[in-house]
Amino acid sequence: MDRLRSHDEKAPPAGTKRELPDLESRTAPALRSLLSSVYGRRQEFAEGSQAAIALAEQLIREIDEALAKQGGDTEQDCSTKH
């Protein structure tokens, strides 16, 4: 019974509007931190992807040069084998 009485004492009178707590002040720093973390990870992924693409392009050029030194045209060689 004591719990019910204390609850009734804390509740506002019927028909009155209660003020809602300001959620932005509590959630904004957490959201900013999360967004900056996600942005940082996205940047790292993008930079890593660009580096991997550049490395793949360099390897393709080196393979093309090595094949050219052997005297064969790889596209022509592949098409005649099929």
mmCIF file of N, CA and C in Angstrom:
data_model
loop_
_atom_site.group_PDB
_atom_site.id
_atom_site.type_symbol
_atom_site.label_atom_id
_atom_site.label_comp_id
_atom_site.label_asym_id
_atom_site.label_seq_id
_atom_site.Cartn_x
_atom_site.Cartn_y
_atom_site.Cartn_z
ATOM 1 N N MET A 1 0.805 -1.196 0.000
ATOM 2 C CA MET A 1 0.000 0.000 0.000
ATOM 3 C C MET A 1 0.849 1.261 0.000
ATOM 4 N N ASP A 2 1.977 1.196 0.687
ATOM 5 C CA ASP A 2 2.841 2.381 0.724
ATOM 6 C C ASP A 2 3.330 2.755 -0.673
ATOM 7 N N ARG A 3 3.583 1.725 -1.477
ATOM 8 C CA ARG A 3 4.041 2.004 -2.842
ATOM 9 C C ARG A 3 2.966 2.731 -3.640
ATOM 10 N N LEU A 4 1.740 2.308 -3.485
ATOM 11 C CA LEU A 4 0.649 2.957 -4.202
ATOM 12 C C LEU A 4 0.494 4.416 -3.767
ATOM 13 N N ARG A 5 0.593 4.665 -2.489
ATOM 14 C CA ARG A 5 0.474 6.045 -1.998
ATOM 15 C C ARG A 5 1.618 6.902 -2.523
ATOM 16 N N SER A 6 2.844 6.377 -2.509
ATOM 17 C CA SER A 6 3.973 7.178 -2.986
ATOM 18 C C SER A 6 3.848 7.425 -4.484
ATOM 19 N N HIS A 7 3.299 6.477 -5.231
ATOM 20 C CA HIS A 7 3.097 6.673 -6.668
ATOM 21 C C HIS A 7 2.052 7.758 -6.916
ATOM 22 N N ASP A 8 0.969 7.700 -6.161
ATOM 23 C CA ASP A 8 -0.072 8.718 -6.310
ATOM 24 C C ASP A 8 0.458 10.109 -5.975
ATOM 25 N N GLU A 9 1.331 10.173 -5.006
ATOM 26 C CA GLU A 9 1.882 11.476 -4.617
ATOM 27 C C GLU A 9 2.779 12.038 -5.715
ATOM 28 N N LYS A 10 3.475 11.172 -6.433
ATOM 29 C CA LYS A 10 4.396 11.612 -7.476
ATOM 30 C C LYS A 10 3.680 11.941 -8.787
ATOM 31 N N ALA A 11 2.539 11.326 -9.028
ATOM 32 C CA ALA A 11 1.836 11.517 -10.289
ATOM 33 C C ALA A 11 1.215 12.911 -10.341
ATOM 34 N N PRO A 12 1.253 13.560 -11.503
ATOM 35 C CA PRO A 12 0.620 14.877 -11.621
ATOM 36 C C PRO A 12 -0.901 14.724 -11.641
ATOM 37 N N PRO A 13 -1.595 15.779 -11.351
ATOM 38 C CA PRO A 13 -3.067 15.699 -11.385
ATOM 39 C C PRO A 13 -3.533 15.316 -12.792
ATOM 40 N N ALA A 14 -4.650 14.639 -12.855
ATOM 41 C CA ALA A 14 -5.196 14.197 -14.136
ATOM 42 C C ALA A 14 -5.442 15.393 -15.045
ATOM 43 N N GLY A 15 -5.136 15.239 -16.315
ATOM 44 C CA GLY A 15 -5.377 16.295 -17.287
ATOM 45 C C GLY A 15 -4.257 17.300 -17.419
ATOM 46 N N THR A 16 -3.196 17.185 -16.637
ATOM 47 C CA THR A 16 -2.076 18.118 -16.771
ATOM 48 C C THR A 16 -1.015 17.514 -17.665
ATOM 49 N N LYS A 17 -0.306 18.372 -18.337
ATOM 50 C CA LYS A 17 0.763 17.909 -19.213
ATOM 51 C C LYS A 17 2.052 17.843 -18.423
ATOM 52 N N ARG A 18 2.762 16.728 -18.615
ATOM 53 C CA ARG A 18 4.062 16.601 -17.967
ATOM 54 C C ARG A 18 5.133 17.063 -18.938
ATOM 55 N N GLU A 19 6.177 17.638 -18.400
ATOM 56 C CA GLU A 19 7.311 18.030 -19.245
ATOM 57 C C GLU A 19 8.152 16.799 -19.516
ATOM 58 N N LEU A 20 8.453 16.602 -20.787
ATOM 59 C CA LEU A 20 9.301 15.471 -21.155
ATOM 60 C C LEU A 20 10.755 15.857 -20.978
ATOM 61 N N PRO A 21 11.596 14.905 -20.572
ATOM 62 C CA PRO A 21 13.018 15.219 -20.418
ATOM 63 C C PRO A 21 13.647 15.561 -21.765
ATOM 64 N N ASP A 22 14.649 16.375 -21.734
ATOM 65 C CA ASP A 22 15.350 16.779 -22.949
ATOM 66 C C ASP A 22 16.278 15.643 -23.374
ATOM 67 N N LEU A 23 15.831 14.883 -24.369
ATOM 68 C CA LEU A 23 16.608 13.734 -24.822
ATOM 69 C C LEU A 23 17.824 14.142 -25.637
ATOM 70 N N GLU A 24 17.731 15.270 -26.338
ATOM 71 C CA GLU A 24 18.830 15.673 -27.211
ATOM 72 C C GLU A 24 20.126 15.882 -26.428
ATOM 73 N N SER A 25 20.028 16.464 -25.265
ATOM 74 C CA SER A 25 21.243 16.724 -24.505
ATOM 75 C C SER A 25 21.918 15.430 -24.063
ATOM 76 N N ARG A 26 21.111 14.375 -23.873
ATOM 77 C CA ARG A 26 21.704 13.101 -23.464
ATOM 78 C C ARG A 26 22.162 12.266 -24.642
ATOM 79 N N THR A 27 21.463 12.348 -25.768
ATOM 80 C CA THR A 27 21.780 11.464 -26.894
ATOM 81 C C THR A 27 22.712 12.106 -27.916
ATOM 82 N N ALA A 28 22.740 13.416 -27.996
ATOM 83 C CA ALA A 28 23.549 14.076 -29.028
ATOM 84 C C ALA A 28 25.030 13.712 -28.939
ATOM 85 N N PRO A 29 25.657 13.763 -27.769
ATOM 86 C CA PRO A 29 27.081 13.387 -27.735
ATOM 87 C C PRO A 29 27.312 11.941 -28.160
ATOM 88 N N ALA A 30 26.424 11.049 -27.735
ATOM 89 C CA ALA A 30 26.587 9.639 -28.115
ATOM 90 C C ALA A 30 26.423 9.466 -29.623
ATOM 91 N N LEU A 31 25.455 10.147 -30.206
ATOM 92 C CA LEU A 31 25.253 10.055 -31.654
ATOM 93 C C LEU A 31 26.423 10.653 -32.410
ATOM 94 N N ARG A 32 26.912 11.782 -31.949
ATOM 95 C CA ARG A 32 28.074 12.394 -32.616
ATOM 96 C C ARG A 32 29.277 11.467 -32.565
ATOM 97 N N SER A 33 29.480 10.856 -31.423
ATOM 98 C CA SER A 33 30.606 9.928 -31.271
ATOM 99 C C SER A 33 30.445 8.733 -32.202
ATOM 100 N N LEU A 34 29.236 8.193 -32.257
ATOM 101 C CA LEU A 34 28.978 7.050 -33.126
ATOM 102 C C LEU A 34 29.165 7.417 -34.590
ATOM 103 N N LEU A 35 28.626 8.568 -34.991
ATOM 104 C CA LEU A 35 28.760 8.999 -36.381
ATOM 105 C C LEU A 35 30.219 9.226 -36.755
ATOM 106 N N SER A 36 30.972 9.849 -35.866
ATOM 107 C CA SER A 36 32.380 10.081 -36.204
ATOM 108 C C SER A 36 33.139 8.762 -36.273
ATOM 109 N N SER A 37 32.773 7.806 -35.440
ATOM 110 C CA SER A 37 33.414 6.494 -35.486
ATOM 111 C C SER A 37 33.086 5.782 -36.794
ATOM 112 N N VAL A 38 31.821 5.821 -37.196
ATOM 113 C CA VAL A 38 31.408 5.187 -38.452
ATOM 114 C C VAL A 38 32.095 5.880 -39.631
ATOM 115 N N TYR A 39 32.131 7.217 -39.593
ATOM 116 C CA TYR A 39 32.781 7.961 -40.667
ATOM 117 C C TYR A 39 34.265 7.589 -40.747
ATOM 118 N N GLY A 40 34.910 7.480 -39.599
ATOM 119 C CA GLY A 40 36.325 7.104 -39.583
ATOM 120 C C GLY A 40 36.561 5.723 -40.162
ATOM 121 N N ARG A 41 35.699 4.779 -39.803
ATOM 122 C CA ARG A 41 35.845 3.421 -40.352
ATOM 123 C C ARG A 41 35.582 3.397 -41.848
ATOM 124 N N ARG A 42 34.624 4.198 -42.291
ATOM 125 C CA ARG A 42 34.329 4.262 -43.728
ATOM 126 C C ARG A 42 35.513 4.842 -44.483
ATOM 127 N N GLN A 43 36.131 5.873 -43.910
ATOM 128 C CA GLN A 43 37.311 6.476 -44.539
ATOM 129 C C GLN A 43 38.444 5.463 -44.635
ATOM 130 N N GLU A 44 38.682 4.726 -43.560
ATOM 131 C CA GLU A 44 39.737 3.716 -43.565
ATOM 132 C C GLU A 44 39.457 2.650 -44.622
ATOM 133 N N PHE A 45 38.204 2.220 -44.706
ATOM 134 C CA PHE A 45 37.832 1.202 -45.699
ATOM 135 C C PHE A 45 38.044 1.736 -47.112
ATOM 136 N N ALA A 46 37.630 2.980 -47.346
ATOM 137 C CA ALA A 46 37.778 3.578 -48.680
ATOM 138 C C ALA A 46 39.249 3.693 -49.053
ATOM 139 N N GLU A 47 40.068 4.136 -48.106
ATOM 140 C CA GLU A 47 41.501 4.265 -48.390
ATOM 141 C C GLU A 47 42.128 2.902 -48.642
ATOM 142 N N GLY A 48 41.730 1.910 -47.851
ATOM 143 C CA GLY A 48 42.250 0.554 -48.052
ATOM 144 C C GLY A 48 41.824 -0.014 -49.396
ATOM 145 N N SER A 49 40.583 0.263 -49.774
ATOM 146 C CA SER A 49 40.084 -0.220 -51.064
ATOM 147 C C SER A 49 40.835 0.427 -52.216
ATOM 148 N N GLN A 50 41.072 1.727 -52.111
ATOM 149 C CA GLN A 50 41.816 2.426 -53.164
ATOM 150 C C GLN A 50 43.231 1.890 -53.273
ATOM 151 N N ALA A 51 43.840 1.591 -52.141
ATOM 152 C CA ALA A 51 45.192 1.042 -52.158
ATOM 153 C C ALA A 51 45.199 -0.349 -52.805
ATOM 154 N N ALA A 52 44.193 -1.159 -52.498
ATOM 155 C CA ALA A 52 44.111 -2.503 -53.084
ATOM 156 C C ALA A 52 43.889 -2.418 -54.591
ATOM 157 N N ILE A 53 43.058 -1.488 -55.020
ATOM 158 C CA ILE A 53 42.815 -1.315 -56.460
ATOM 159 C C ILE A 53 44.083 -0.857 -57.162
ATOM 160 N N ALA A 54 44.804 0.077 -56.564
ATOM 161 C CA ALA A 54 46.055 0.559 -57.162
ATOM 162 C C ALA A 54 47.070 -0.572 -57.265
ATOM 163 N N LEU A 55 47.148 -1.406 -56.230
ATOM 164 C CA LEU A 55 48.073 -2.541 -56.251
ATOM 165 C C LEU A 55 47.675 -3.531 -57.346
ATOM 166 N N ALA A 56 46.377 -3.814 -57.465
ATOM 167 C CA ALA A 56 45.912 -4.743 -58.508
ATOM 168 C C ALA A 56 46.234 -4.197 -59.896
ATOM 169 N N GLU A 57 46.020 -2.897 -60.101
ATOM 170 C CA GLU A 57 46.341 -2.297 -61.399
ATOM 171 C C GLU A 57 47.830 -2.388 -61.699
ATOM 172 N N GLN A 58 48.659 -2.166 -60.682
ATOM 173 C CA GLN A 58 50.114 -2.266 -60.865
ATOM 174 C C GLN A 58 50.504 -3.699 -61.228
ATOM 175 N N LEU A 59 49.923 -4.676 -60.547
ATOM 176 C CA LEU A 59 50.225 -6.076 -60.862
ATOM 177 C C LEU A 59 49.787 -6.436 -62.271
ATOM 178 N N ILE A 60 48.644 -5.943 -62.696
ATOM 179 C CA ILE A 60 48.167 -6.204 -64.062
ATOM 180 C C ILE A 60 49.145 -5.617 -65.078
ATOM 181 N N ARG A 61 49.608 -4.393 -64.824
ATOM 182 C CA ARG A 61 50.596 -3.775 -65.736
ATOM 183 C C ARG A 61 51.875 -4.609 -65.793
ATOM 184 N N GLU A 62 52.335 -5.072 -64.634
ATOM 185 C CA GLU A 62 53.565 -5.875 -64.605
ATOM 186 C C GLU A 62 53.376 -7.195 -65.348
ATOM 187 N N ILE A 63 52.231 -7.805 -65.189
ATOM 188 C CA ILE A 63 51.962 -9.059 -65.906
ATOM 189 C C ILE A 63 51.890 -8.799 -67.405
ATOM 190 N N ASP A 64 51.207 -7.727 -67.799
ATOM 191 C CA ASP A 64 51.129 -7.380 -69.217
ATOM 192 C C ASP A 64 52.525 -7.148 -69.800
ATOM 193 N N GLU A 65 53.366 -6.432 -69.061
ATOM 194 C CA GLU A 65 54.736 -6.170 -69.541
ATOM 195 C C GLU A 65 55.527 -7.465 -69.668
ATOM 196 N N ALA A 66 55.394 -8.340 -68.682
ATOM 197 C CA ALA A 66 56.115 -9.609 -68.730
ATOM 198 C C ALA A 66 55.656 -10.462 -69.906
ATOM 199 N N LEU A 67 54.362 -10.469 -70.145
ATOM 200 C CA LEU A 67 53.848 -11.235 -71.278
ATOM 201 C C LEU A 67 54.267 -10.616 -72.606
ATOM 202 N N ALA A 68 54.315 -9.298 -72.642
ATOM 203 C CA ALA A 68 54.740 -8.619 -73.876
ATOM 204 C C ALA A 68 56.203 -8.947 -74.176
ATOM 205 N N LYS A 69 57.013 -9.056 -73.144
ATOM 206 C CA LYS A 69 58.426 -9.395 -73.345
ATOM 207 C C LYS A 69 58.583 -10.817 -73.889
ATOM 208 N N GLN A 70 57.620 -11.676 -73.567
ATOM 209 C CA GLN A 70 57.669 -13.047 -74.075
ATOM 210 C C GLN A 70 57.236 -13.110 -75.532
ATOM 211 N N GLY A 71 56.696 -12.004 -76.033
ATOM 212 C CA GLY A 71 56.368 -11.922 -77.445
ATOM 213 C C GLY A 71 54.979 -12.374 -77.818
ATOM 214 N N GLY A 72 54.087 -12.530 -76.879
ATOM 215 C CA GLY A 72 52.736 -12.973 -77.232
ATOM 216 C C GLY A 72 51.701 -11.916 -76.888
ATOM 217 N N ASP A 73 50.655 -11.885 -77.684
ATOM 218 C CA ASP A 73 49.527 -11.021 -77.402
ATOM 219 C C ASP A 73 48.520 -11.888 -76.657
ATOM 220 N N THR A 74 48.303 -11.585 -75.402
ATOM 221 C CA THR A 74 47.491 -12.468 -74.561
ATOM 222 C C THR A 74 46.062 -12.579 -75.063
ATOM 223 N N GLU A 75 45.468 -11.505 -75.527
ATOM 224 C CA GLU A 75 44.085 -11.577 -75.997
ATOM 225 C C GLU A 75 43.995 -12.461 -77.233
ATOM 226 N N GLN A 76 44.965 -12.323 -78.140
ATOM 227 C CA GLN A 76 44.958 -13.137 -79.352
ATOM 228 C C GLN A 76 45.207 -14.596 -78.984
ATOM 229 N N ASP A 77 46.148 -14.846 -78.071
ATOM 230 C CA ASP A 77 46.442 -16.214 -77.660
ATOM 231 C C ASP A 77 45.218 -16.875 -77.037
ATOM 232 N N CYS A 78 44.489 -16.129 -76.203
ATOM 233 C CA CYS A 78 43.310 -16.684 -75.540
ATOM 234 C C CYS A 78 42.205 -16.986 -76.548
ATOM 235 N N SER A 79 42.034 -16.103 -77.536
ATOM 236 C CA SER A 79 40.942 -16.303 -78.488
ATOM 237 C C SER A 79 41.223 -17.478 -79.421
ATOM 238 N N THR A 80 42.466 -17.764 -79.709
ATOM 239 C CA THR A 80 42.769 -18.872 -80.614
ATOM 240 C C THR A 80 42.675 -20.216 -79.907
ATOM 241 N N LYS A 81 42.778 -20.229 -78.597
ATOM 242 C CA LYS A 81 42.720 -21.488 -77.854
ATOM 243 C C LYS A 81 41.295 -21.968 -77.681
ATOM 244 N N HIS A 82 40.312 -21.072 -77.786
ATOM 245 C CA HIS A 82 38.922 -21.498 -77.563
ATOM 246 C C HIS A 82 38.367 -22.041 -78.775
#
